[in-house]
mmCIF file of C-alpha atoms in Angstrom:
data_model
loop_
_atom_site.group_PDB
_atom_site.id
_atom_site.type_symbol
_atom_site.label_atom_id
_atom_site.label_comp_id
_atom_site.label_asym_id
_atom_site.label_seq_id
_atom_site.Cartn_x
_atom_site.Cartn_y
_atom_site.Cartn_z
ATOM 1 C CA MET A 199 9.894 -30.179 -13.151
ATOM 2 C CA ASN A 200 8.259 -29.271 -16.478
ATOM 3 C CA LYS A 201 10.234 -31.925 -18.338
ATOM 4 C CA GLN A 202 9.226 -34.505 -15.774
ATOM 5 C CA LYS A 203 5.609 -33.559 -16.372
ATOM 6 C CA LEU A 204 6.165 -34.068 -20.100
ATOM 7 C CA ALA A 205 7.458 -37.552 -19.380
ATOM 8 C CA GLU A 206 4.524 -38.337 -17.100
ATOM 9 C CA TRP A 207 2.033 -37.241 -19.770
ATOM 10 C CA ILE A 208 3.760 -39.466 -22.347
ATOM 11 C CA ASP A 209 3.702 -42.433 -19.959
ATOM 12 C CA ALA A 210 0.004 -41.863 -19.264
ATOM 13 C CA HIS A 211 -0.813 -41.754 -22.983
ATOM 14 C CA PHE A 212 1.652 -44.368 -24.189
ATOM 15 C CA GLY A 213 -0.969 -47.011 -24.871
ATOM 16 C CA GLU A 214 -2.719 -44.518 -27.118
ATOM 17 C CA GLU A 215 0.563 -43.739 -28.885
ATOM 18 C CA VAL A 216 1.142 -47.423 -29.621
ATOM 19 C CA GLY A 217 -2.409 -47.681 -30.961
ATOM 20 C CA VAL A 218 -1.768 -44.740 -33.286
ATOM 21 C CA LEU A 219 1.413 -46.397 -34.554
ATOM 22 C CA GLN A 220 -0.574 -49.551 -35.258
ATOM 23 C CA GLN A 221 -3.028 -47.509 -37.354
ATOM 24 C CA LEU A 222 -0.132 -45.948 -39.251
ATOM 25 C CA LEU A 223 1.377 -49.354 -40.030
ATOM 26 C CA ARG A 224 -1.883 -50.914 -41.223
ATOM 27 C CA VAL A 225 -2.295 -48.658 -44.271
ATOM 28 C CA PRO A 226 0.223 -49.905 -46.894
ATOM 29 C CA THR A 227 2.519 -47.431 -48.632
ATOM 30 C CA ASP A 228 4.671 -49.724 -50.768
ATOM 31 C CA THR A 229 6.919 -47.627 -52.990
ATOM 32 C CA PRO A 230 6.926 -48.755 -55.725
ATOM 33 C CA PRO A 231 4.133 -48.547 -56.780
ATOM 34 C CA GLY A 232 3.834 -45.484 -54.542
ATOM 35 C CA ASN A 233 0.109 -44.924 -54.051
ATOM 36 C CA ASN A 234 0.624 -42.905 -50.891
ATOM 37 C CA ALA A 235 -2.227 -40.378 -50.850
ATOM 38 C CA PRO A 236 -4.599 -42.735 -48.934
ATOM 39 C CA HIS A 237 -2.150 -42.874 -46.013
ATOM 40 C CA ALA A 238 -1.943 -39.073 -45.930
ATOM 41 C CA GLU A 239 -5.738 -38.854 -45.848
ATOM 42 C CA MET A 240 -5.791 -41.236 -42.887
ATOM 43 C CA VAL A 241 -3.163 -39.195 -41.029
ATOM 44 C CA ALA A 242 -5.080 -35.961 -41.680
ATOM 45 C CA ASP A 243 -8.198 -37.543 -40.167
ATOM 46 C CA LEU A 244 -6.194 -38.889 -37.254
ATOM 47 C CA VAL A 245 -4.774 -35.508 -36.169
ATOM 48 C CA LYS A 246 -8.182 -33.879 -36.580
ATOM 49 C CA ALA A 247 -9.155 -35.702 -33.375
ATOM 50 C CA TYR A 248 -6.564 -33.552 -31.549
ATOM 51 C CA GLY A 249 -8.049 -30.334 -32.904
ATOM 52 C CA TRP A 250 -5.301 -29.979 -35.487
ATOM 53 C CA THR A 251 -5.702 -29.153 -39.171
ATOM 54 C CA ALA A 252 -3.430 -30.915 -41.620
ATOM 55 C CA GLU A 253 -2.866 -28.924 -44.800
ATOM 56 C CA LYS A 254 -2.969 -31.314 -47.743
ATOM 57 C CA HIS A 255 -0.473 -30.487 -50.464
ATOM 58 C CA ALA A 256 -1.073 -32.857 -53.367
ATOM 59 C CA VAL A 257 1.776 -33.067 -55.852
ATOM 60 C CA PRO A 258 0.453 -32.758 -59.448
ATOM 61 C CA GLU A 259 -0.363 -36.137 -60.940
ATOM 62 C CA GLN A 260 1.935 -35.780 -63.940
ATOM 63 C CA ALA A 261 4.936 -34.927 -61.780
ATOM 64 C CA VAL A 262 4.221 -37.951 -59.578
ATOM 65 C CA HIS A 263 3.873 -40.294 -62.572
ATOM 66 C CA ASP A 264 7.057 -38.937 -64.147
ATOM 67 C CA HIS A 265 8.757 -39.732 -60.850
ATOM 68 C CA GLY A 266 7.631 -43.375 -61.068
ATOM 69 C CA MET A 267 4.911 -43.199 -58.412
ATOM 70 C CA GLN A 268 1.103 -43.091 -58.340
ATOM 71 C CA SER A 269 0.048 -40.449 -55.794
ATOM 72 C CA ILE A 270 1.631 -38.125 -53.232
ATOM 73 C CA THR A 271 -0.121 -35.844 -50.772
ATOM 74 C CA ASN A 272 2.283 -34.200 -48.341
ATOM 75 C CA LEU A 273 0.961 -32.831 -45.055
ATOM 76 C CA ILE A 274 1.862 -29.787 -42.977
ATOM 77 C CA VAL A 275 0.371 -29.350 -39.498
ATOM 78 C CA ARG A 276 1.161 -25.839 -38.232
ATOM 79 C CA ARG A 277 1.049 -25.019 -34.512
ATOM 80 C CA PRO A 278 1.784 -21.286 -34.112
ATOM 81 C CA TYR A 279 2.509 -19.898 -30.643
ATOM 82 C CA ALA A 280 3.408 -16.441 -29.370
ATOM 83 C CA ALA A 281 5.802 -14.265 -31.348
ATOM 84 C CA GLY A 282 9.507 -14.181 -30.605
ATOM 85 C CA GLY A 283 10.609 -17.796 -30.948
ATOM 86 C CA PRO A 284 11.870 -20.069 -33.692
ATOM 87 C CA THR A 285 9.841 -22.384 -35.888
ATOM 88 C CA VAL A 286 10.849 -26.001 -35.402
ATOM 89 C CA ALA A 287 9.728 -28.584 -37.974
ATOM 90 C CA LEU A 288 9.486 -32.317 -37.362
ATOM 91 C CA ASN A 289 9.646 -34.426 -40.519
ATOM 92 C CA ALA A 290 8.897 -38.120 -41.056
ATOM 93 C CA HIS A 291 8.226 -39.982 -44.285
ATOM 94 C CA GLY A 292 5.392 -42.426 -44.868
ATOM 95 C CA ASP A 293 6.550 -44.116 -48.083
ATOM 96 C CA VAL A 294 8.345 -47.427 -47.595
ATOM 97 C CA VAL A 295 10.030 -50.159 -49.604
ATOM 98 C CA PRO A 296 7.792 -53.167 -50.336
ATOM 99 C CA PRO A 297 7.818 -55.837 -47.611
ATOM 100 C CA GLY A 298 9.504 -58.594 -49.594
ATOM 101 C CA ASP A 299 9.461 -62.226 -48.470
ATOM 102 C CA ASN A 300 10.205 -64.307 -45.363
ATOM 103 C CA TRP A 301 8.060 -62.432 -42.845
ATOM 104 C CA THR A 302 6.855 -64.362 -39.816
ATOM 105 C CA TYR A 303 4.538 -61.485 -38.833
ATOM 106 C CA PRO A 304 2.054 -59.775 -41.175
ATOM 107 C CA PRO A 305 4.004 -56.831 -42.627
ATOM 108 C CA TYR A 306 1.022 -54.507 -42.249
ATOM 109 C CA GLY A 307 -0.403 -56.011 -39.076
ATOM 110 C CA GLY A 308 1.142 -53.804 -36.410
ATOM 111 C CA VAL A 309 1.461 -56.866 -34.173
ATOM 112 C CA VAL A 310 2.745 -56.188 -30.653
ATOM 113 C CA GLU A 311 4.612 -59.069 -29.009
ATOM 114 C CA ASP A 312 7.166 -59.244 -26.186
ATOM 115 C CA GLY A 313 7.586 -55.473 -26.102
ATOM 116 C CA PHE A 314 8.133 -55.053 -29.839
ATOM 117 C CA ILE A 315 5.839 -53.816 -32.600
ATOM 118 C CA TYR A 316 6.266 -55.498 -35.986
ATOM 119 C CA GLY A 317 5.529 -54.149 -39.441
ATOM 120 C CA ARG A 318 6.976 -52.484 -42.501
ATOM 121 C CA ALA A 319 8.023 -48.949 -41.449
ATOM 122 C CA ALA A 320 7.799 -49.758 -37.734
ATOM 123 C CA ALA A 321 11.396 -48.525 -37.429
ATOM 124 C CA VAL A 322 11.771 -46.344 -40.561
ATOM 125 C CA SER A 323 9.854 -44.109 -40.269
ATOM 126 C CA LYS A 324 6.143 -44.351 -39.445
ATOM 127 C CA CYS A 325 7.268 -44.757 -35.838
ATOM 128 C CA ASP A 326 8.300 -41.109 -35.879
ATOM 129 C CA PHE A 327 4.863 -39.976 -37.030
ATOM 130 C CA ALA A 328 3.839 -41.228 -33.585
ATOM 131 C CA THR A 329 6.973 -39.900 -31.843
ATOM 132 C CA TYR A 330 6.453 -36.392 -33.151
ATOM 133 C CA ILE A 331 2.669 -36.239 -32.780
ATOM 134 C CA PHE A 332 2.817 -37.295 -29.137
ATOM 135 C CA ALA A 333 5.848 -35.114 -28.359
ATOM 136 C CA VAL A 334 3.884 -32.088 -29.604
ATOM 137 C CA ARG A 335 0.750 -33.160 -27.755
ATOM 138 C CA ALA A 336 2.747 -33.533 -24.534
ATOM 139 C CA LEU A 337 4.290 -30.080 -24.965
ATOM 140 C CA GLU A 338 0.919 -28.427 -25.551
ATOM 141 C CA ALA A 339 -0.702 -30.337 -22.667
ATOM 142 C CA LEU A 340 1.899 -28.868 -20.321
ATOM 143 C CA GLY A 341 0.027 -25.567 -20.415
ATOM 144 C CA VAL A 342 3.109 -23.327 -20.205
ATOM 145 C CA PRO A 343 3.522 -20.248 -22.452
ATOM 146 C CA LEU A 344 5.176 -21.104 -25.755
ATOM 147 C CA LYS A 345 6.805 -18.875 -28.343
ATOM 148 C CA GLY A 346 7.598 -19.454 -31.992
ATOM 149 C CA GLY A 347 5.901 -22.356 -33.685
ATOM 150 C CA LEU A 348 5.906 -26.027 -34.537
ATOM 151 C CA GLU A 349 5.302 -27.706 -37.877
ATOM 152 C CA LEU A 350 4.750 -31.384 -38.526
ATOM 153 C CA HIS A 351 5.844 -32.355 -42.035
ATOM 154 C CA PHE A 352 4.549 -35.776 -43.061
ATOM 155 C CA THR A 353 5.888 -36.477 -46.537
ATOM 156 C CA TYR A 354 5.783 -39.349 -49.012
ATOM 157 C CA ASP A 355 8.880 -39.367 -51.202
ATOM 158 C CA GLU A 356 11.948 -40.488 -49.302
ATOM 159 C CA GLU A 357 12.543 -43.844 -50.974
ATOM 160 C CA PHE A 358 12.754 -42.145 -54.400
ATOM 161 C CA GLY A 359 14.889 -39.261 -53.159
ATOM 162 C CA GLY A 360 12.616 -36.730 -51.460
ATOM 163 C CA LEU A 361 12.282 -34.189 -54.263
ATOM 164 C CA LEU A 362 8.495 -34.563 -54.238
ATOM 165 C CA GLY A 363 8.392 -34.763 -50.448
ATOM 166 C CA PRO A 364 10.237 -32.122 -48.391
ATOM 167 C CA GLY A 365 11.767 -30.887 -51.639
ATOM 168 C CA TRP A 366 8.313 -30.071 -52.993
ATOM 169 C CA LEU A 367 7.219 -28.231 -49.841
ATOM 170 C CA LEU A 368 10.421 -26.179 -49.811
ATOM 171 C CA ASP A 369 10.492 -25.430 -53.541
ATOM 172 C CA GLN A 370 6.855 -24.313 -53.459
ATOM 173 C CA LYS A 371 7.766 -22.005 -50.543
ATOM 174 C CA LEU A 372 5.127 -23.634 -48.358
ATOM 175 C CA THR A 373 7.528 -23.765 -45.430
ATOM 176 C CA LYS A 374 10.837 -22.328 -44.198
ATOM 177 C CA PRO A 375 11.439 -23.433 -40.599
ATOM 178 C CA ASP A 376 14.411 -22.359 -38.513
ATOM 179 C CA TYR A 377 15.313 -25.863 -37.333
ATOM 180 C CA VAL A 378 14.405 -29.397 -38.386
ATOM 181 C CA ILE A 379 14.391 -32.699 -36.574
ATOM 182 C CA ALA A 380 13.869 -35.478 -39.108
ATOM 183 C CA ALA A 381 13.105 -39.142 -38.603
ATOM 184 C CA GLY A 382 15.945 -41.140 -37.113
ATOM 185 C CA PHE A 383 16.709 -44.845 -37.115
ATOM 186 C CA SER A 384 18.956 -45.432 -34.107
ATOM 187 C CA TYR A 385 19.932 -43.874 -30.761
ATOM 188 C CA ASN A 386 22.500 -41.721 -32.561
ATOM 189 C CA ILE A 387 21.891 -38.143 -33.626
ATOM 190 C CA VAL A 388 22.775 -37.948 -37.316
ATOM 191 C CA THR A 389 24.346 -34.640 -38.306
ATOM 192 C CA ALA A 390 25.753 -35.608 -41.719
ATOM 193 C CA HIS A 391 25.199 -38.250 -44.347
ATOM 194 C CA ASN A 392 26.486 -39.377 -47.709
ATOM 195 C CA ALA A 393 25.418 -38.186 -51.118
ATOM 196 C CA CYS A 394 24.091 -40.684 -53.631
ATOM 197 C CA LEU A 395 24.281 -40.975 -57.420
ATOM 198 C CA GLN A 396 22.123 -43.563 -59.176
ATOM 199 C CA LEU A 397 22.435 -44.227 -62.896
ATOM 200 C CA GLU A 398 20.552 -46.404 -65.358
ATOM 201 C CA VAL A 399 22.905 -47.680 -68.057
ATOM 202 C CA THR A 400 21.293 -49.145 -71.186
ATOM 203 C CA VAL A 401 23.656 -51.132 -73.381
ATOM 204 C CA HIS A 402 22.368 -51.479 -76.938
ATOM 205 C CA GLY A 403 23.693 -54.186 -79.236
ATOM 206 C CA LYS A 404 21.998 -56.363 -81.843
ATOM 207 C CA SER A 405 20.160 -59.639 -81.330
ATOM 208 C CA GLY A 406 21.307 -62.700 -83.233
ATOM 209 C CA HIS A 407 20.688 -66.440 -83.359
ATOM 210 C CA GLY A 408 22.539 -68.359 -80.686
ATOM 211 C CA ALA A 409 23.868 -70.756 -83.299
ATOM 212 C CA MET A 410 25.346 -67.840 -85.253
ATOM 213 C CA PRO A 411 26.451 -65.328 -82.594
ATOM 214 C CA GLU A 412 28.608 -63.485 -85.126
ATOM 215 C CA THR A 413 25.372 -62.146 -86.681
ATOM 216 C CA GLY A 414 24.675 -60.087 -83.554
ATOM 217 C CA HIS A 415 26.419 -57.641 -81.259
ATOM 218 C CA ASP A 416 26.366 -58.998 -77.711
ATOM 219 C CA ALA A 417 25.088 -56.351 -75.298
ATOM 220 C CA LEU A 418 25.736 -58.631 -72.323
ATOM 221 C CA GLN A 419 29.377 -59.030 -73.271
ATOM 222 C CA ALA A 420 29.645 -55.235 -73.323
ATOM 223 C CA ALA A 421 27.773 -54.977 -70.037
ATOM 224 C CA THR A 422 30.248 -57.424 -68.509
ATOM 225 C CA ARG A 423 33.084 -55.055 -69.367
ATOM 226 C CA ILE A 424 31.174 -52.269 -67.610
ATOM 227 C CA LEU A 425 30.623 -54.468 -64.547
ATOM 228 C CA ASN A 426 34.320 -55.317 -64.420
ATOM 229 C CA ALA A 427 35.292 -51.646 -64.726
ATOM 230 C CA ILE A 428 32.935 -50.690 -61.880
ATOM 231 C CA TYR A 429 34.062 -53.412 -59.499
ATOM 232 C CA ASP A 430 37.736 -52.932 -60.355
ATOM 233 C CA GLN A 431 37.349 -49.410 -58.923
ATOM 234 C CA LEU A 432 36.341 -50.582 -55.449
ATOM 235 C CA PRO A 433 39.876 -50.901 -54.028
ATOM 236 C CA GLU A 434 40.564 -47.304 -55.099
ATOM 237 C CA LEU A 435 37.369 -46.073 -53.434
ATOM 238 C CA LYS A 436 38.416 -47.800 -50.195
ATOM 239 C CA LYS A 437 41.489 -45.561 -50.112
ATOM 240 C CA ILE A 438 39.279 -42.434 -49.865
ATOM 241 C CA LYS A 439 38.372 -41.736 -46.231
ATOM 242 C CA SER A 440 35.910 -39.281 -44.711
ATOM 243 C CA LYS A 441 36.927 -37.222 -41.700
ATOM 244 C CA ILE A 442 33.373 -37.430 -40.322
ATOM 245 C CA ALA A 443 32.773 -40.012 -37.575
ATOM 246 C CA GLY A 444 30.355 -42.698 -38.710
ATOM 247 C CA ILE A 445 31.212 -42.323 -42.394
ATOM 248 C CA ASP A 446 34.004 -44.381 -43.940
ATOM 249 C CA SER A 447 34.614 -44.542 -47.716
ATOM 250 C CA PRO A 448 32.642 -44.117 -50.937
ATOM 251 C CA THR A 449 30.917 -47.225 -52.285
ATOM 252 C CA MET A 450 29.703 -48.373 -55.705
ATOM 253 C CA LEU A 451 27.590 -51.308 -56.829
ATOM 254 C CA VAL A 452 25.233 -52.530 -59.521
ATOM 255 C CA GLY A 453 21.930 -53.370 -57.879
ATOM 256 C CA ARG A 454 19.914 -54.618 -60.841
ATOM 257 C CA ILE A 455 20.508 -56.171 -64.263
ATOM 258 C CA ASP A 456 17.835 -56.810 -66.916
ATOM 259 C CA GLY A 457 18.363 -58.033 -70.460
ATOM 260 C CA GLY A 458 18.214 -60.602 -73.169
ATOM 261 C CA THR A 459 15.239 -62.322 -74.763
ATOM 262 C CA ASN A 460 15.955 -66.049 -74.516
ATOM 263 C CA THR A 461 18.636 -68.590 -73.736
ATOM 264 C CA ASN A 462 19.489 -69.158 -77.399
ATOM 265 C CA VAL A 463 19.529 -65.505 -78.508
ATOM 266 C CA VAL A 464 22.435 -63.045 -78.484
ATOM 267 C CA PRO A 465 21.329 -60.321 -76.034
ATOM 268 C CA GLY A 466 20.449 -57.160 -77.930
ATOM 269 C CA LYS A 467 19.903 -54.969 -74.879
ATOM 270 C CA VAL A 468 20.994 -55.018 -71.247
ATOM 271 C CA VAL A 469 20.026 -52.496 -68.574
ATOM 272 C CA LEU A 470 22.150 -51.937 -65.463
ATOM 273 C CA LYS A 471 21.094 -49.855 -62.467
ATOM 274 C CA MET A 472 23.962 -48.685 -60.318
ATOM 275 C CA ASP A 473 24.480 -46.817 -57.053
ATOM 276 C CA ARG A 474 27.496 -44.670 -56.150
ATOM 277 C CA ARG A 475 27.589 -43.334 -52.579
ATOM 278 C CA MET A 476 29.709 -40.223 -52.057
ATOM 279 C CA ILE A 477 31.185 -39.067 -48.772
ATOM 280 C CA PRO A 478 30.378 -35.438 -47.875
ATOM 281 C CA GLU A 479 33.869 -34.314 -48.900
ATOM 282 C CA GLU A 480 33.365 -35.404 -52.528
ATOM 283 C CA ASP A 481 32.043 -33.193 -55.339
ATOM 284 C CA PRO A 482 28.923 -34.863 -56.844
ATOM 285 C CA VAL A 483 29.399 -33.163 -60.224
ATOM 286 C CA ALA A 484 32.969 -34.421 -60.535
ATOM 287 C CA VAL A 485 32.015 -37.914 -59.354
ATOM 288 C CA GLU A 486 29.219 -38.216 -61.914
ATOM 289 C CA ALA A 487 31.577 -37.171 -64.703
ATOM 290 C CA GLN A 488 34.122 -39.766 -63.546
ATOM 291 C CA VAL A 489 31.568 -42.582 -63.390
ATOM 292 C CA ARG A 490 30.163 -41.759 -66.820
ATOM 293 C CA ALA A 491 33.673 -41.736 -68.285
ATOM 294 C CA LEU A 492 34.450 -45.063 -66.602
ATOM 295 C CA ILE A 493 31.366 -46.666 -68.206
ATOM 296 C CA GLU A 494 31.952 -45.192 -71.647
ATOM 297 C CA ASN A 495 35.621 -46.125 -71.711
ATOM 298 C CA ALA A 496 34.801 -49.734 -70.783
ATOM 299 C CA VAL A 497 33.019 -50.367 -74.109
ATOM 300 C CA GLN A 498 34.969 -48.008 -76.312
ATOM 301 C CA GLY A 499 35.774 -49.607 -79.645
ATOM 302 C CA MET A 500 33.310 -52.465 -79.352
ATOM 303 C CA PRO A 501 31.553 -52.758 -82.741
ATOM 304 C CA GLY A 502 27.774 -52.323 -82.793
ATOM 305 C CA ILE A 503 27.553 -51.247 -79.145
ATOM 306 C CA THR A 504 25.971 -47.953 -78.048
ATOM 307 C CA LEU A 505 25.154 -46.619 -74.600
ATOM 308 C CA GLU A 506 22.447 -44.545 -72.939
ATOM 309 C CA ILE A 507 23.303 -43.294 -69.472
ATOM 310 C CA LYS A 508 20.382 -41.811 -67.551
ATOM 311 C CA ARG A 509 20.630 -40.230 -64.136
ATOM 312 C CA LEU A 510 17.986 -41.637 -61.787
ATOM 313 C CA LEU A 511 19.018 -39.744 -58.662
ATOM 314 C CA LEU A 512 21.585 -37.252 -57.477
ATOM 315 C CA SER A 513 21.070 -36.583 -53.799
ATOM 316 C CA HIS A 514 23.477 -34.272 -52.047
ATOM 317 C CA ALA A 515 25.104 -34.843 -48.689
ATOM 318 C CA LEU A 516 23.752 -33.577 -45.387
ATOM 319 C CA ARG A 517 26.308 -31.345 -43.714
ATOM 320 C CA GLU A 518 26.369 -29.513 -40.400
ATOM 321 C CA LEU A 519 25.182 -25.913 -40.564
ATOM 322 C CA SER A 520 25.264 -23.124 -38.016
ATOM 323 C CA GLY A 521 22.520 -23.978 -35.556
ATOM 324 C CA THR A 522 23.002 -27.737 -35.789
ATOM 325 C CA GLU A 523 25.001 -27.633 -32.579
ATOM 326 C CA LYS A 524 22.006 -26.219 -30.659
ATOM 327 C CA LEU A 525 19.843 -29.136 -31.719
ATOM 328 C CA VAL A 526 22.576 -31.618 -30.842
ATOM 329 C CA ALA A 527 23.238 -30.122 -27.402
ATOM 330 C CA SER A 528 19.561 -30.143 -26.442
ATOM 331 C CA ILE A 529 18.894 -33.678 -27.689
ATOM 332 C CA GLN A 530 22.023 -35.028 -25.976
ATOM 333 C CA GLN A 531 21.165 -33.383 -22.663
ATOM 334 C CA ASN A 532 17.612 -34.710 -22.737
ATOM 335 C CA ALA A 533 18.791 -38.165 -23.792
ATOM 336 C CA GLU A 534 20.998 -38.287 -20.713
ATOM 337 C CA THR A 535 17.897 -37.607 -18.633
ATOM 338 C CA PHE A 536 15.482 -40.012 -20.293
ATOM 339 C CA ILE A 537 17.753 -42.694 -21.766
ATOM 340 C CA GLY A 538 20.434 -42.519 -19.114
ATOM 341 C CA GLU A 539 23.437 -42.054 -21.378
ATOM 342 C CA LYS A 540 25.054 -39.507 -23.661
ATOM 343 C CA ILE A 541 24.157 -40.473 -27.199
ATOM 344 C CA PRO A 542 26.674 -39.698 -29.965
ATOM 345 C CA ALA A 543 26.238 -37.207 -32.788
ATOM 346 C CA GLN A 544 27.834 -38.472 -35.984
ATOM 347 C CA GLY A 545 27.431 -39.134 -39.683
ATOM 348 C CA THR A 546 25.902 -42.096 -41.475
ATOM 349 C CA PRO A 547 26.644 -43.710 -44.847
ATOM 350 C CA LEU A 548 22.910 -43.769 -45.597
ATOM 351 C CA TYR A 549 21.161 -40.846 -47.245
ATOM 352 C CA ALA A 550 17.829 -39.275 -46.358
ATOM 353 C CA ASP A 551 15.559 -36.457 -47.446
ATOM 354 C CA ALA A 552 16.653 -34.321 -44.470
ATOM 355 C CA ARG A 553 19.444 -33.115 -46.759
ATOM 356 C CA LEU A 554 16.870 -31.053 -48.662
ATOM 357 C CA TYR A 555 16.338 -28.799 -45.652
ATOM 358 C CA GLY A 556 20.103 -28.362 -45.441
ATOM 359 C CA GLU A 557 20.214 -27.366 -49.118
ATOM 360 C CA HIS A 558 17.843 -24.510 -48.189
ATOM 361 C CA GLY A 559 20.148 -23.392 -45.386
ATOM 362 C CA ILE A 560 18.067 -24.913 -42.576
ATOM 363 C CA PRO A 561 20.009 -26.771 -39.861
ATOM 364 C CA ALA A 562 18.678 -30.325 -39.633
ATOM 365 C CA VAL A 563 19.473 -33.460 -37.669
ATOM 366 C CA LEU A 564 18.016 -36.946 -37.750
ATOM 367 C CA TYR A 565 16.684 -38.176 -34.416
ATOM 368 C CA GLY A 566 13.736 -40.312 -33.445
ATOM 369 C CA ALA A 567 12.673 -43.749 -32.308
ATOM 370 C CA GLY A 568 15.124 -46.526 -33.016
ATOM 371 C CA PRO A 569 17.494 -49.094 -31.495
ATOM 372 C CA ARG A 570 21.193 -48.676 -30.776
ATOM 373 C CA THR A 571 22.075 -49.950 -34.247
ATOM 374 C CA VAL A 572 20.073 -50.076 -37.471
ATOM 375 C CA PRO A 573 20.441 -53.870 -38.009
ATOM 376 C CA GLU A 574 18.656 -54.564 -34.691
ATOM 377 C CA SER A 575 15.413 -53.226 -36.155
ATOM 378 C CA ASN A 576 15.478 -55.323 -39.361
ATOM 379 C CA ALA A 577 14.870 -52.045 -41.196
ATOM 380 C CA LYS A 578 13.881 -52.681 -44.828
ATOM 381 C CA LYS A 579 14.061 -56.440 -44.178
ATOM 382 C CA ALA A 580 11.587 -59.094 -43.074
ATOM 383 C CA ASP A 581 10.103 -58.697 -39.597
ATOM 384 C CA GLU A 582 11.011 -55.029 -39.247
ATOM 385 C CA ARG A 583 10.374 -54.132 -35.632
ATOM 386 C CA LEU A 584 10.685 -51.463 -32.975
ATOM 387 C CA ASN A 585 11.205 -51.864 -29.260
ATOM 388 C CA LEU A 586 8.314 -49.944 -27.738
ATOM 389 C CA GLU A 587 10.493 -48.674 -24.914
ATOM 390 C CA ASP A 588 12.676 -46.977 -27.523
ATOM 391 C CA LEU A 589 9.548 -45.279 -28.867
ATOM 392 C CA ARG A 590 8.683 -44.097 -25.354
ATOM 393 C CA LYS A 591 12.195 -42.763 -24.707
ATOM 394 C CA ALA A 592 12.459 -40.963 -28.050
ATOM 395 C CA THR A 593 9.085 -39.295 -27.544
ATOM 396 C CA LYS A 594 10.251 -37.951 -24.194
ATOM 397 C CA VAL A 595 13.570 -36.721 -25.601
ATOM 398 C CA VAL A 596 11.893 -34.944 -28.531
ATOM 399 C CA ALA A 597 9.233 -33.375 -26.291
ATOM 400 C CA ALA A 598 11.887 -32.063 -23.911
ATOM 401 C CA THR A 599 13.931 -30.703 -26.829
ATOM 402 C CA LEU A 600 10.892 -28.866 -28.157
ATOM 403 C CA PHE A 601 10.437 -27.409 -24.677
ATOM 404 C CA ASP A 602 14.032 -26.138 -24.747
ATOM 405 C CA PHE A 603 13.438 -24.313 -28.024
ATOM 406 C CA LEU A 604 9.876 -23.076 -27.560
ATOM 407 C CA ALA A 605 9.091 -22.554 -23.874
ATOM 408 C CA ALA A 606 8.625 -18.849 -23.175
ATOM 409 C CA THR A 607 9.592 -19.149 -19.509
#
């Protein structure tokens, strides 16, 4: 009966929830450049209307700039209840990749059409700002005794790895919840995800006139050897298989190449940026050593060629911890009620900042508004969108799960 009342409250306030999501989408948070503090200020003002106080935790400017961004203010909204229960945190990130080209809807318009809302971060993960806010509001509107506490963590460093988002809040000891539900991107409950290593490889040679290439040392020729070494490894990586459902094999690619000065000049410098995804069973330290050796060996003996290898990111895998199963069981049971099917719990080859809670020993899963599969939402592509009925269902499932953990009756 109580869960049905939660659902009825969400239905009655769903138009308001959609309006809030539109507000969230209309303040850009392109990262890069990563000027995300204005969005946090807007969110803090928004929740003030519900009688909530959002603590503003600004990351020091120098740390943000060193990270390649302009401003970060992370938010914590604390809702303490009676003693004796757990603290459950709900985390969603507001930073997003830039819109890119080929949109047919304004990327920051929040346009609603044919049951979908369109905009950058409509599916990942400003939608779950709305999911979590309205799930908490529904729970509190129920009027039943609650125990423990809720925290809303709205953070702004997922695209660059999360260290200045949830990582900052945890490292500064501003929070230590007992359980975490973090933003999802499909019907599935994500209980594990891959690790990720990103390296910037700078190949130094010597420029020379194109008519006399022997006067230079061709950095692009050396970079080509590195590219060949990387891509020659892919068949070997395919042979490595994860035992976790939803996760297959490690991957490796070069996502960006910059270099050279002109068509008729021997390239004196080339910069490669590469990405190596690791399955949870792999050791990130060992993998990084292997990749560095692979790159160095590729150009060994080439005259006039030197390398700089800089780590851009080393994110660890999300793994199941004791307590994860309680979150999964509750979400699955409530999904059967409000979605009408048993949703799977599995891993994903993506990586997210939820792993940072796991690194602090806090059981975390990813669950929130999203379609059955990530590609359906155009996440991180043109015309990113969310089916509003999926938003409604996820809000009900999360609210009911919070009731399971926090209701005193």
